[in-house]
């Protein structure tokens, strides 16, 4: 029995040895074939020894003799086993350390090039494979994530997040109105020239353009919540500083950085909120979120109405530091951003962002929090979150040089920032990949056309109203010609008058205000000006003889082509003083802005209720067409009331287009590119706004035809292109 057992064991051992040998021989043959194919592909060659008396490398010729050869055939044979390893047949293995010949210098260079090319091909193939796997993971995640959101339900958590993100969107709406409301006061407080006023009006859009691009790209890399907190913090800090700085340059700089901060609000808020909404709720509730932009405009209008025109909100520390009421208004307008920061600290990061970046456990905890919060609010605290495993997207292993332990901290931060910049930029370039290129170009055209017409007209309307007010004011101007005044005292307000070829002898102007006064070709002899406050007052081609100016703001720039003979200026008022004599006009401007913003409410409600019923494209194209038609009614706006009505009509109609465009932008791009694409398109929107405002303002008081044609043409083009975009209603969030 023992003998049989030994025979059986020997048989099994022999079979195993035979199998190992067969496997070894097969592996060697496959290896030789692979080596030959690799050599043929890269055209590598190796040298032979040149010694005449060495017969260790024989090659048989056709006549049967042997000779040395560097032919391609010989190279092919030697690629598998070198001739320099004498004593081995083709089935033997070459061991490490054996002599295998000396390659030529050009051969080694060719080998290096071939290896580099091969490595590049392998890397490209691996990257393509990684992208394919990642895309497949994203598709699976999108379907599973939609199912999870439906299980979590829509309830208290989403409504809480709605109000928190609404504050951030409200801060964006406030930022648009701040500079426009304070400009009439700030231009007097800072003695602004016309170019400076124009730059101050546009600087917020330039800042928001930069901010939208930067923060949108960062939100796809470091997270929606964290990026939004950083951007809102920058906005609130520099908005606070801008209310205290005195100089024009410093105020301009602070408003620029404030705009950069708030620029990230729109792209991040919509992307962030959409990732907590199930498909059947997404279009409607993103449209409801747009209402906070309107609330921001109402808040800014109401605060300006309540604060700016009143003396009681101002204080002064000497003549150097003046804190007027418009600065209080700027400070108050920073409150929504501060409130948004405080509230956002209580909310979690987007779980979709975590899943896209391979952080399964963090995402699961947040989704469980959403589920439990909603279930408790609905009275079902016993319901358990049934999801145990969620698909995560495959991550690319990246080797990043962060230095070693001896690297200084600032150098490590520099390396981190450079790496982050490369990641953001490469992610931005993927928006123009072939699969997204057509959509991106179409969206660029739609965003540009909408912004150009909307922002251009919304600024043109108030300017036209002010122009009509000015025309009506000028129609009441009183003109005095060749008036001769002697030994008289003026101690009452002089307003809206033109004096031509007048003569004033021994006349006193005491403790009065001059508003919109013009003296042309007039003579002032032995006159006395004391405690004069003026606005829009000029002396053109006048002569002053033995005249004294004491404690006035009649600076020499108000004396145009005038001659001063034996005249003196004493204790001139420093700087530019605020003039609140235009309180009625200020109230009108704030009231018009309030009405124009409030008129958006009906359009918001309609778009929210119909967004998921008629689809994004129909909403966008239909609203754009109606807005285009409404532009032609601008030709009938010949009065203040008519212009106000047209402003309300245009705002109420066009808001539906904006809501549809925001929802469409969120749904057209995958989660790892969503805020990047949204930020880029929003930056383009602000660039179009700057162009539209600049062009439309230049035609105020000249013609209405050009703004009408520009606005209607842009809206018509936008509505046509919108119909070429893919409809996203009913689709899961990519």
Short mmCIF file of C-alpha atoms in Angstrom, two decimals, residues 308-513:
data_model
loop_
_atom_site.label_atom_id
_atom_site.label_comp_id
_atom_site.label_asym_id
_atom_site.label_seq_id
_atom_site.Cartn_x
_atom_site.Cartn_y
_atom_site.Cartn_z
CA UNK A 308 -28.96 108.29 1.14
CA UNK A 309 -31.03 111.53 0.92
CA UNK A 310 -30.98 112.21 4.68
CA UNK A 311 -28.49 114.36 6.57
CA UNK A 312 -29.07 112.51 9.84
CA UNK A 313 -27.10 109.48 8.67
CA UNK A 314 -23.85 111.46 8.23
CA UNK A 315 -21.03 112.52 10.52
CA UNK A 316 -17.75 114.34 10.08
CA UNK A 317 -14.37 114.33 11.82
CA UNK A 318 -12.75 117.61 10.89
CA UNK A 319 -12.59 118.62 7.26
CA UNK A 320 -10.44 115.65 6.21
CA UNK A 321 -12.73 112.73 7.07
CA UNK A 322 -16.37 112.83 6.03
CA UNK A 323 -18.72 109.88 6.44
CA UNK A 324 -21.81 110.78 4.48
CA UNK A 325 -25.07 108.89 4.28
CA UNK A 326 -24.20 107.11 1.04
CA UNK A 327 -21.33 105.41 2.88
CA UNK A 328 -23.82 104.14 5.47
CA UNK A 329 -25.81 102.70 2.58
CA UNK A 330 -22.70 100.90 1.24
CA UNK A 331 -22.12 99.42 4.70
CA UNK A 332 -25.72 98.25 5.03
CA UNK A 333 -25.53 96.57 1.63
CA UNK A 334 -22.82 94.22 2.95
CA UNK A 335 -25.26 92.65 5.44
CA UNK A 336 -26.71 89.97 3.09
CA UNK A 337 -23.23 88.58 2.35
CA UNK A 338 -22.37 88.49 6.06
CA UNK A 339 -25.65 86.72 6.85
CA UNK A 340 -25.02 84.21 4.04
CA UNK A 341 -21.57 83.39 5.47
CA UNK A 342 -22.99 82.77 8.93
CA UNK A 343 -25.81 80.57 7.61
CA UNK A 344 -23.62 78.65 5.16
CA UNK A 345 -21.38 77.46 7.98
CA UNK A 346 -24.29 75.31 9.21
CA UNK A 347 -24.74 73.53 5.86
CA UNK A 348 -22.77 70.55 4.47
CA UNK A 349 -20.79 70.23 1.26
CA UNK A 350 -22.50 68.86 -1.85
CA UNK A 351 -22.49 65.04 -1.63
CA UNK A 352 -22.30 64.87 -5.42
CA UNK A 353 -18.99 66.72 -5.29
CA UNK A 354 -17.67 64.20 -2.76
CA UNK A 355 -18.75 61.24 -4.90
CA UNK A 356 -17.14 62.76 -7.99
CA UNK A 357 -13.90 62.94 -6.02
CA UNK A 358 -14.01 59.44 -4.54
CA UNK A 359 -15.09 60.41 -1.00
CA UNK A 360 -17.78 57.82 -0.41
CA UNK A 361 -18.15 57.98 3.36
CA UNK A 362 -18.46 61.77 3.52
CA UNK A 363 -21.13 61.74 0.80
CA UNK A 364 -23.05 58.91 2.49
CA UNK A 365 -23.17 60.77 5.81
CA UNK A 366 -24.54 63.93 4.15
CA UNK A 367 -27.19 62.04 2.18
CA UNK A 368 -28.21 60.27 5.38
CA UNK A 369 -28.50 63.69 7.04
CA UNK A 370 -30.75 64.90 4.20
CA UNK A 371 -32.91 61.77 4.48
CA UNK A 372 -33.24 61.86 8.26
CA UNK A 373 -33.97 65.61 8.36
CA UNK A 374 -36.75 65.32 5.80
CA UNK A 375 -38.26 62.18 7.32
CA UNK A 376 -38.37 63.67 10.81
CA UNK A 377 -40.05 66.81 9.46
CA UNK A 378 -42.66 64.69 7.68
CA UNK A 379 -43.40 62.64 10.78
CA UNK A 380 -41.59 59.43 9.78
CA UNK A 381 -38.56 59.33 12.10
CA UNK A 382 -38.54 55.54 12.06
CA UNK A 383 -37.65 55.35 8.36
CA UNK A 384 -34.08 54.18 7.85
CA UNK A 385 -31.74 55.32 5.09
CA UNK A 386 -31.50 52.08 3.11
CA UNK A 387 -28.51 52.96 0.91
CA UNK A 388 -25.32 51.19 1.99
CA UNK A 389 -23.02 51.64 -0.98
CA UNK A 390 -22.83 54.46 -3.53
CA UNK A 391 -20.89 54.45 -6.78
CA UNK A 392 -17.84 56.72 -6.78
CA UNK A 393 -16.02 57.99 -9.84
CA UNK A 394 -12.59 56.57 -10.66
CA UNK A 395 -9.81 58.98 -9.73
CA UNK A 396 -6.64 59.65 -11.71
CA UNK A 397 -3.47 59.14 -9.69
CA UNK A 398 -1.47 62.34 -10.00
CA UNK A 399 2.09 62.77 -8.79
CA UNK A 400 2.40 66.31 -7.45
CA UNK A 401 5.71 67.74 -6.32
CA UNK A 402 5.06 69.32 -2.93
CA UNK A 403 8.69 69.49 -1.90
CA UNK A 404 10.21 67.72 1.09
CA UNK A 405 10.34 68.41 4.79
CA UNK A 406 13.07 70.99 4.28
CA UNK A 407 10.99 73.05 1.84
CA UNK A 408 9.85 76.39 3.25
CA UNK A 409 6.13 76.78 3.93
CA UNK A 410 5.69 79.57 1.40
CA UNK A 411 7.31 77.44 -1.30
CA UNK A 412 4.98 74.54 -0.48
CA UNK A 413 2.02 76.90 -0.74
CA UNK A 414 3.35 78.17 -4.04
CA UNK A 415 3.60 74.62 -5.37
CA UNK A 416 0.06 73.89 -4.18
CA UNK A 417 -1.31 76.99 -5.87
CA UNK A 418 0.52 76.24 -9.12
CA UNK A 419 -0.82 72.69 -9.10
CA UNK A 420 -4.33 73.96 -8.34
CA UNK A 421 -4.10 76.45 -11.19
CA UNK A 422 -3.08 73.69 -13.62
CA UNK A 423 -5.98 71.53 -12.46
CA UNK A 424 -8.50 74.36 -12.85
CA UNK A 425 -7.16 75.35 -16.26
CA UNK A 426 -7.09 71.79 -17.61
CA UNK A 427 -10.64 71.26 -16.36
CA UNK A 428 -11.72 74.47 -18.09
CA UNK A 429 -10.21 73.29 -21.38
CA UNK A 430 -12.30 70.11 -21.22
CA UNK A 431 -15.40 72.29 -21.65
CA UNK A 432 -14.23 72.65 -25.27
CA UNK A 433 -13.70 68.92 -25.82
CA UNK A 434 -15.47 67.55 -28.91
CA UNK A 435 -18.40 66.15 -26.90
CA UNK A 436 -19.15 69.57 -25.32
CA UNK A 437 -17.76 71.98 -27.94
CA UNK A 438 -20.98 72.60 -29.87
CA UNK A 439 -23.04 73.06 -26.71
CA UNK A 440 -20.45 75.43 -25.23
CA UNK A 441 -20.31 77.65 -28.31
CA UNK A 442 -24.09 77.77 -28.55
CA UNK A 443 -24.41 78.63 -24.86
CA UNK A 444 -21.78 81.35 -25.24
CA UNK A 445 -23.82 82.96 -27.99
CA UNK A 446 -27.09 82.75 -26.03
CA UNK A 447 -25.54 84.11 -22.81
CA UNK A 448 -23.86 86.96 -24.67
CA UNK A 449 -26.97 88.02 -26.58
CA UNK A 450 -29.17 87.89 -23.47
CA UNK A 451 -26.71 89.86 -21.33
CA UNK A 452 -25.96 92.46 -23.99
CA UNK A 453 -29.61 93.34 -24.45
CA UNK A 454 -30.78 92.96 -20.83
CA UNK A 455 -28.07 94.91 -19.04
CA UNK A 456 -27.84 97.47 -21.81
CA UNK A 457 -31.55 98.23 -21.62
CA UNK A 458 -31.88 98.10 -17.83
CA UNK A 459 -29.22 100.83 -17.54
CA UNK A 460 -30.53 102.72 -20.57
CA UNK A 461 -34.03 103.03 -19.06
CA UNK A 462 -32.95 105.02 -15.95
CA UNK A 463 -30.64 107.15 -18.06
CA UNK A 464 -33.51 107.94 -20.41
CA UNK A 465 -35.73 108.82 -17.45
CA UNK A 466 -33.04 111.19 -16.13
CA UNK A 467 -32.68 112.67 -19.60
CA UNK A 468 -36.42 113.29 -19.82
CA UNK A 469 -36.33 114.84 -16.34
CA UNK A 470 -33.49 117.08 -17.41
CA UNK A 471 -35.35 118.14 -20.52
CA UNK A 472 -38.40 119.00 -18.47
CA UNK A 473 -36.22 120.88 -15.95
CA UNK A 474 -34.46 122.82 -18.68
CA UNK A 475 -37.79 123.80 -20.18
CA UNK A 476 -38.43 125.79 -16.99
CA UNK A 477 -35.12 127.66 -17.11
CA UNK A 478 -35.39 131.43 -16.69
CA UNK A 479 -33.18 133.61 -18.87
CA UNK A 480 -32.12 137.16 -17.91
CA UNK A 481 -30.36 139.33 -20.49
CA UNK A 482 -28.48 142.61 -19.82
CA UNK A 483 -29.66 142.81 -16.25
CA UNK A 484 -28.00 145.60 -14.25
CA UNK A 485 -27.86 145.18 -10.44
CA UNK A 486 -26.37 147.72 -7.98
CA UNK A 487 -26.06 147.75 -4.17
CA UNK A 488 -28.19 144.66 -3.74
CA UNK A 489 -27.90 141.63 -1.45
CA UNK A 490 -28.83 138.11 -2.57
CA UNK A 491 -29.47 135.83 0.43
CA UNK A 492 -31.92 133.35 -1.09
CA UNK A 493 -31.49 130.31 -3.31
CA UNK A 494 -30.77 130.95 -6.97
CA UNK A 495 -31.85 128.06 -9.19
CA UNK A 496 -32.20 127.15 -12.85
CA UNK A 497 -31.35 130.55 -14.30
CA UNK A 498 -29.17 131.89 -17.11
CA UNK A 499 -27.83 135.47 -16.88
CA UNK A 500 -26.30 136.92 -20.03
CA UNK A 501 -24.45 140.24 -20.40
CA UNK A 502 -25.34 141.23 -16.84
CA UNK A 503 -23.62 143.93 -14.76
CA UNK A 504 -23.33 143.65 -10.98
CA UNK A 505 -21.89 146.59 -8.98
CA UNK A 506 -21.27 146.47 -5.24
CA UNK A 507 -23.54 143.42 -4.95
CA UNK A 508 -23.42 140.87 -2.14
CA UNK A 509 -24.17 137.14 -2.41
CA UNK A 510 -24.49 135.91 1.18
CA UNK A 511 -25.22 132.47 2.67
CA UNK A 512 -27.04 131.03 -0.32
CA UNK A 513 -27.18 128.04 -2.63
#
